[in-house]
Structure formats: C-alpha cells, structure tokens
Coordinates of N, CA and C in Angstrom, one line a residue:
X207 N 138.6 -283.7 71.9 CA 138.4 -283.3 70.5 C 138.1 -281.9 70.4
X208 N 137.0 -281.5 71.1 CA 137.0 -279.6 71.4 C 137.6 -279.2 72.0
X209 N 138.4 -279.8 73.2 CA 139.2 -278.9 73.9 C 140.5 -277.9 73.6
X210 N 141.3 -278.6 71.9 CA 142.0 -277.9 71.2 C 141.6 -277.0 70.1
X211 N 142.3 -275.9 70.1 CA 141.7 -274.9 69.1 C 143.0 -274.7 68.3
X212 N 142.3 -274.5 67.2 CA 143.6 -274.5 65.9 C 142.9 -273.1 64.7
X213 N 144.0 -272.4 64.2 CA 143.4 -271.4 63.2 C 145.0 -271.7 62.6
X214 N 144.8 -272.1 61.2 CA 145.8 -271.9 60.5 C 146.1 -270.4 59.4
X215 N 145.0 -269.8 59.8 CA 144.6 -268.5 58.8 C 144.4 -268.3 57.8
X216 N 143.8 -270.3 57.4 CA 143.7 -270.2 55.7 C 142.6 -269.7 55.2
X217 N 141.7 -268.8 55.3 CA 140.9 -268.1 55.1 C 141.2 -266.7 54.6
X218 N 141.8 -266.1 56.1 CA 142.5 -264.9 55.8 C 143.8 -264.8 54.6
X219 N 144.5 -265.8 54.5 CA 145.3 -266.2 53.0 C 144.5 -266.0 52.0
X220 N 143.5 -266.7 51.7 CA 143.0 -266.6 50.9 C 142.2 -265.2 50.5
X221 N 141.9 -264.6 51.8 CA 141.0 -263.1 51.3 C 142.5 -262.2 51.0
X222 N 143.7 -262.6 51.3 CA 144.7 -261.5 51.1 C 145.1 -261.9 49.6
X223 N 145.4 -263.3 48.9 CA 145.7 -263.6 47.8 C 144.8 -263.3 46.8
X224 N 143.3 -263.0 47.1 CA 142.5 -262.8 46.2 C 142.5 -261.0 46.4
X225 N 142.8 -260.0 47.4 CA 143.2 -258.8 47.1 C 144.4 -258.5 46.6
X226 N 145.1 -259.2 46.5 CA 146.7 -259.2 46.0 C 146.4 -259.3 44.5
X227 N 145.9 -259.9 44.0 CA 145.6 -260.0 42.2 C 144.8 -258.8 41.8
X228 N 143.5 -258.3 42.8 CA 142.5 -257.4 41.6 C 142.9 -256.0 42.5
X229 N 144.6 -255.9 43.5 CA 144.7 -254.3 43.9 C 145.3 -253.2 43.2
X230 N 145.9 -253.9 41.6 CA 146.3 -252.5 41.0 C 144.6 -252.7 39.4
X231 N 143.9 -252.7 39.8 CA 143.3 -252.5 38.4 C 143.0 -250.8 38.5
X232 N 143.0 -250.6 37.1 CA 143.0 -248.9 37.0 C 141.7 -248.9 35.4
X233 N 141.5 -248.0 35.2 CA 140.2 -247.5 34.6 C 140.4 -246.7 33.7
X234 N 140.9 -246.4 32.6 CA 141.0 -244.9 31.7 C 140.1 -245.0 31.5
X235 N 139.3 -243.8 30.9 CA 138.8 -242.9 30.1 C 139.1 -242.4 29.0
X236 N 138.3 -242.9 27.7 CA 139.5 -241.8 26.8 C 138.1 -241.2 26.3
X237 N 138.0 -240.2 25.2 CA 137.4 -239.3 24.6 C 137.1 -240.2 23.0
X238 N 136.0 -239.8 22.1 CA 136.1 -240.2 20.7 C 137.4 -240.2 19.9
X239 N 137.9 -239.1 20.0 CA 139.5 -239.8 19.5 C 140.3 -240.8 20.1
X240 N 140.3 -241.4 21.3 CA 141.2 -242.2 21.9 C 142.0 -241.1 22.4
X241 N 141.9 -240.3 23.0 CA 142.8 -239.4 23.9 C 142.2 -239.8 25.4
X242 N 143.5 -240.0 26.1 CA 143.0 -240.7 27.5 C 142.3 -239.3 28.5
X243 N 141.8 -239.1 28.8 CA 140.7 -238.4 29.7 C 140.9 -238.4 31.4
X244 N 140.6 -239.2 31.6 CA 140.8 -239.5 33.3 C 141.6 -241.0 33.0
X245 N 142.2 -241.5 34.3 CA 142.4 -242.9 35.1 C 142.2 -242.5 36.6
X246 N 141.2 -243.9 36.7 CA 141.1 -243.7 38.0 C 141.2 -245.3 39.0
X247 N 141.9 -245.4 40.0 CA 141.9 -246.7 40.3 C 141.0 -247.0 41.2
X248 N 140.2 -248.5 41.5 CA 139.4 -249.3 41.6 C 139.9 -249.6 42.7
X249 N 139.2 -249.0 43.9 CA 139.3 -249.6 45.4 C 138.6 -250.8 45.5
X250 N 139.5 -251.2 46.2 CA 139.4 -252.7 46.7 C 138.9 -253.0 48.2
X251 N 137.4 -253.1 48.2 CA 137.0 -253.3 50.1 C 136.3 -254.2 50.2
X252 N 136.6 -254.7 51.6 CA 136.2 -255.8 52.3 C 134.5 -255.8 52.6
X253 N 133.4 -256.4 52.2 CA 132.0 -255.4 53.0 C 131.5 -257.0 53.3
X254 N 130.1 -256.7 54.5 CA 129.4 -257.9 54.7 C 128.6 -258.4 53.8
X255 N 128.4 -259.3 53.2 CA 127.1 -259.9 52.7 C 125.8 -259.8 52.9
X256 N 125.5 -259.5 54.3 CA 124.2 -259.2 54.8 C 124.2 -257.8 54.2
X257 N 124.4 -257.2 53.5 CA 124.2 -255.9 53.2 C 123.8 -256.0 51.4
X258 N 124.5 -256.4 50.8 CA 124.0 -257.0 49.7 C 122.8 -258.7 49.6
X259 N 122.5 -259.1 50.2 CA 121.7 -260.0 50.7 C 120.6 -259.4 50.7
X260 N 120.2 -258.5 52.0 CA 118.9 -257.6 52.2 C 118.8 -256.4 51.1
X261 N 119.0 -256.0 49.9 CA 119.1 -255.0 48.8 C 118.1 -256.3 47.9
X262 N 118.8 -257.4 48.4 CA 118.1 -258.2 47.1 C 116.9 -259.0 47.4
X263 N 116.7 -259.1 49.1 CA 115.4 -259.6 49.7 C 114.5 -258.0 49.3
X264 N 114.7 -257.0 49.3 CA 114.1 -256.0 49.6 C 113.1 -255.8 47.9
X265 N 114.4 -255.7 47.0 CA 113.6 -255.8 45.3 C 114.6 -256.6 44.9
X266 N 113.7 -258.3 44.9 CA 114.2 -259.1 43.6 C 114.6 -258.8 42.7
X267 N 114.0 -258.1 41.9 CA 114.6 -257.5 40.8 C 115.5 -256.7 40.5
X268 N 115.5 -256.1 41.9 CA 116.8 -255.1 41.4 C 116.1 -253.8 40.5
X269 N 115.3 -253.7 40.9 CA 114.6 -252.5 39.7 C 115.3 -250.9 40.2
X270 N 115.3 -250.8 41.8 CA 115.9 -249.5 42.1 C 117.4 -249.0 41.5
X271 N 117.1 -248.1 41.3 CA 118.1 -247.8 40.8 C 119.4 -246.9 41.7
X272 N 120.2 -246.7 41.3 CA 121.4 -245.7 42.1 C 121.5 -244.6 41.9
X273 N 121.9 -243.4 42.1 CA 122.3 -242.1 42.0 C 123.5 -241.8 41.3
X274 N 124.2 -242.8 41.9 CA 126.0 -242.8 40.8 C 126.8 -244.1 41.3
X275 N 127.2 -244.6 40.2 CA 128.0 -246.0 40.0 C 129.4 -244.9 39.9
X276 N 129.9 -245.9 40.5 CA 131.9 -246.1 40.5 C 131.8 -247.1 40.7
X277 N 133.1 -247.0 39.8 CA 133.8 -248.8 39.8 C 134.0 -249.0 41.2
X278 N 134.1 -250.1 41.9 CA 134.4 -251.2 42.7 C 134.5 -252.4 42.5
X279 N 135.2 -252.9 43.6 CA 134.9 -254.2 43.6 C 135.3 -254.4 45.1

C-alpha cells in the first residue's frame, strides 16, 4: 500500500488554473474628471502562509499599520 507513489499534479493544476483567471487584472486611476491617470497591473505571487499566519499571531488585531499598500494578490 506505501510502497507505490503516485502524484497526479492535481494541486499544482489547481494553483495554475487559479493564476490563469486573476493574471491579467489591471488597476486605472483616473482623476475627478474621469481622465485615466495611471494603470497599473496586479502581480500575481506565490507566498507561504507561515508568513501571514505569524503577522496575525504577533497583533490580532491587525492594528500595525504599513508604510505603503500596492495592489496584490
């Protein structure tokens, strides 16, 4: 029963079909008239969990704040 090893890569499918849908999202900017300003596109990266995990053991709350937000995901 252990001595055979099997990987069908349905995992890795899955992390490529879920970057395949959110890799062209783009961002304008426009100004109070609706004149577009910047576009900027929304990198798409892989990160560990343990890294957002311990941010959130460290302040529940989330009270710290950041220096500068950009879009990601």
């Amino acid at each position: 029963m252990l001595g055979q090893y099997f990987y069908n890569e349905s995992l890795r499918k899955t992390i490529i079909a879920f970057g395949s849908l959110f890799n062209d999202i783009q961002i304008t900017r426009k100004d109070s008239s609706g004149e577009e300003i910047q576009t900027m596109k929304v990198p798409l990266a892989y990160g560990p969990k343990q890294k957002f995990i311990s941010r959130l053991t460290q302040d529940p709350g989330a009270t710290q704040s950041v220096a500068l937000t950009l879009p990601r995901i």
